[in-house]
Amino acid sequence: MKLALAVLVYVLIGVVLGAGIMLTVAGKPWFLIAAVIAYVVAFGKIGCMTH
């Protein structure tokens, strides 16, 4: 179950970053900036936790 959820989150992050890149090309970089900040915060919080 955790693997399926991880794959789903990974695909969702890819879609959000892809949409951000498309909007940046159209002249609206705010979505990409917000997506990158959210990705870095989530990666830092989830990826660097110790059990």
mmCIF file with all atom_site columns, C-alpha atoms in Angstrom:
data_model
loop_
_atom_site.group_PDB
_atom_site.id
_atom_site.type_symbol
_atom_site.label_atom_id
_atom_site.label_alt_id
_atom_site.label_comp_id
_atom_site.label_asym_id
_atom_site.label_entity_id
_atom_site.label_seq_id
_atom_site.pdbx_PDB_ins_code
_atom_site.Cartn_x
_atom_site.Cartn_y
_atom_site.Cartn_z
_atom_site.occupancy
_atom_site.B_iso_or_equiv
_atom_site.pdbx_formal_charge
_atom_site.auth_seq_id
_atom_site.auth_comp_id
_atom_site.auth_asym_id
_atom_site.auth_atom_id
_atom_site.pdbx_PDB_model_num
ATOM 1  C CA . MET A 1 1  ? 0.000  0.000  0.000   1.00 0.00 ? 1  MET A CA 1
ATOM 2  C CA . LYS A 1 2  ? 2.811  2.424  0.828   1.00 0.00 ? 2  LYS A CA 1
ATOM 3  C CA . LEU A 1 3  ? 4.469  1.692  -2.520  1.00 0.00 ? 3  LEU A CA 1
ATOM 4  C CA . ALA A 1 4  ? 1.258  2.488  -4.417  1.00 0.00 ? 4  ALA A CA 1
ATOM 5  C CA . LEU A 1 5  ? 0.829  5.708  -2.449  1.00 0.00 ? 5  LEU A CA 1
ATOM 6  C CA . ALA A 1 6  ? 4.449  6.692  -3.100  1.00 0.00 ? 6  ALA A CA 1
ATOM 7  C CA . VAL A 1 7  ? 4.012  6.107  -6.841  1.00 0.00 ? 7  VAL A CA 1
ATOM 8  C CA . LEU A 1 8  ? 0.795  8.141  -6.835  1.00 0.00 ? 8  LEU A CA 1
ATOM 9  C CA . VAL A 1 9  ? 2.470  11.041 -5.029  1.00 0.00 ? 9  VAL A CA 1
ATOM 10 C CA . TYR A 1 10 ? 5.457  10.880 -7.395  1.00 0.00 ? 10 TYR A CA 1
ATOM 11 C CA . VAL A 1 11 ? 3.158  11.061 -10.436 1.00 0.00 ? 11 VAL A CA 1
ATOM 12 C CA . LEU A 1 12 ? 1.185  13.910 -8.865  1.00 0.00 ? 12 LEU A CA 1
ATOM 13 C CA . ILE A 1 13 ? 4.378  15.878 -8.220  1.00 0.00 ? 13 ILE A CA 1
ATOM 14 C CA . GLY A 1 14 ? 5.404  15.296 -11.839 1.00 0.00 ? 14 GLY A CA 1
ATOM 15 C CA . VAL A 1 15 ? 2.066  16.583 -13.114 1.00 0.00 ? 15 VAL A CA 1
ATOM 16 C CA . VAL A 1 16 ? 2.194  19.683 -10.897 1.00 0.00 ? 16 VAL A CA 1
ATOM 17 C CA . LEU A 1 17 ? 5.782  20.503 -11.900 1.00 0.00 ? 17 LEU A CA 1
ATOM 18 C CA . GLY A 1 18 ? 4.946  19.867 -15.567 1.00 0.00 ? 18 GLY A CA 1
ATOM 19 C CA . ALA A 1 19 ? 1.963  22.206 -15.347 1.00 0.00 ? 19 ALA A CA 1
ATOM 20 C CA . GLY A 1 20 ? 4.197  24.769 -13.685 1.00 0.00 ? 20 GLY A CA 1
ATOM 21 C CA . ILE A 1 21 ? 6.686  24.538 -16.540 1.00 0.00 ? 21 ILE A CA 1
ATOM 22 C CA . MET A 1 22 ? 3.898  24.968 -19.098 1.00 0.00 ? 22 MET A CA 1
ATOM 23 C CA . LEU A 1 23 ? 2.563  28.028 -17.274 1.00 0.00 ? 23 LEU A CA 1
ATOM 24 C CA . THR A 1 24 ? 6.085  29.460 -17.030 1.00 0.00 ? 24 THR A CA 1
ATOM 25 C CA . VAL A 1 25 ? 6.437  29.200 -20.800 1.00 0.00 ? 25 VAL A CA 1
ATOM 26 C CA . ALA A 1 26 ? 3.138  31.078 -21.070 1.00 0.00 ? 26 ALA A CA 1
ATOM 27 C CA . GLY A 1 27 ? 4.576  33.859 -18.890 1.00 0.00 ? 27 GLY A CA 1
ATOM 28 C CA . LYS A 1 28 ? 3.179  32.906 -15.472 1.00 0.00 ? 28 LYS A CA 1
ATOM 29 C CA . PRO A 1 29 ? 6.057  31.567 -13.345 1.00 0.00 ? 29 PRO A CA 1
ATOM 30 C CA . TRP A 1 30 ? 4.279  31.847 -9.957  1.00 0.00 ? 30 TRP A CA 1
ATOM 31 C CA . PHE A 1 31 ? 2.863  28.297 -10.125 1.00 0.00 ? 31 PHE A CA 1
ATOM 32 C CA . LEU A 1 32 ? 6.264  26.741 -10.858 1.00 0.00 ? 32 LEU A CA 1
ATOM 33 C CA . ILE A 1 33 ? 7.882  28.707 -8.048  1.00 0.00 ? 33 ILE A CA 1
ATOM 34 C CA . ALA A 1 34 ? 5.202  27.562 -5.587  1.00 0.00 ? 34 ALA A CA 1
ATOM 35 C CA . ALA A 1 35 ? 5.454  23.953 -6.809  1.00 0.00 ? 35 ALA A CA 1
ATOM 36 C CA . VAL A 1 36 ? 9.241  23.878 -6.440  1.00 0.00 ? 36 VAL A CA 1
ATOM 37 C CA . ILE A 1 37 ? 9.059  25.341 -2.934  1.00 0.00 ? 37 ILE A CA 1
ATOM 38 C CA . ALA A 1 38 ? 6.397  22.779 -1.954  1.00 0.00 ? 38 ALA A CA 1
ATOM 39 C CA . TYR A 1 39 ? 8.510  19.965 -3.432  1.00 0.00 ? 39 TYR A CA 1
ATOM 40 C CA . VAL A 1 40 ? 11.646 21.041 -1.571  1.00 0.00 ? 40 VAL A CA 1
ATOM 41 C CA . VAL A 1 41 ? 9.779  21.405 1.729   1.00 0.00 ? 41 VAL A CA 1
ATOM 42 C CA . ALA A 1 42 ? 8.043  18.021 1.320   1.00 0.00 ? 42 ALA A CA 1
ATOM 43 C CA . PHE A 1 43 ? 11.285 16.305 0.307   1.00 0.00 ? 43 PHE A CA 1
ATOM 44 C CA . GLY A 1 44 ? 13.127 17.826 3.241   1.00 0.00 ? 44 GLY A CA 1
ATOM 45 C CA . LYS A 1 45 ? 10.427 16.980 5.732   1.00 0.00 ? 45 LYS A CA 1
ATOM 46 C CA . ILE A 1 46 ? 9.585  13.454 4.524   1.00 0.00 ? 46 ILE A CA 1
ATOM 47 C CA . GLY A 1 47 ? 12.918 12.408 3.022   1.00 0.00 ? 47 GLY A CA 1
ATOM 48 C CA . CYS A 1 48 ? 15.086 13.478 5.927   1.00 0.00 ? 48 CYS A CA 1
ATOM 49 C CA . MET A 1 49 ? 12.991 12.101 8.785   1.00 0.00 ? 49 MET A CA 1
ATOM 50 C CA . THR A 1 50 ? 14.654 9.416  10.856  1.00 0.00 ? 50 THR A CA 1
ATOM 51 C CA . HIS A 1 51 ? 12.779 6.578  12.509  1.00 0.00 ? 51 HIS A CA 1
#
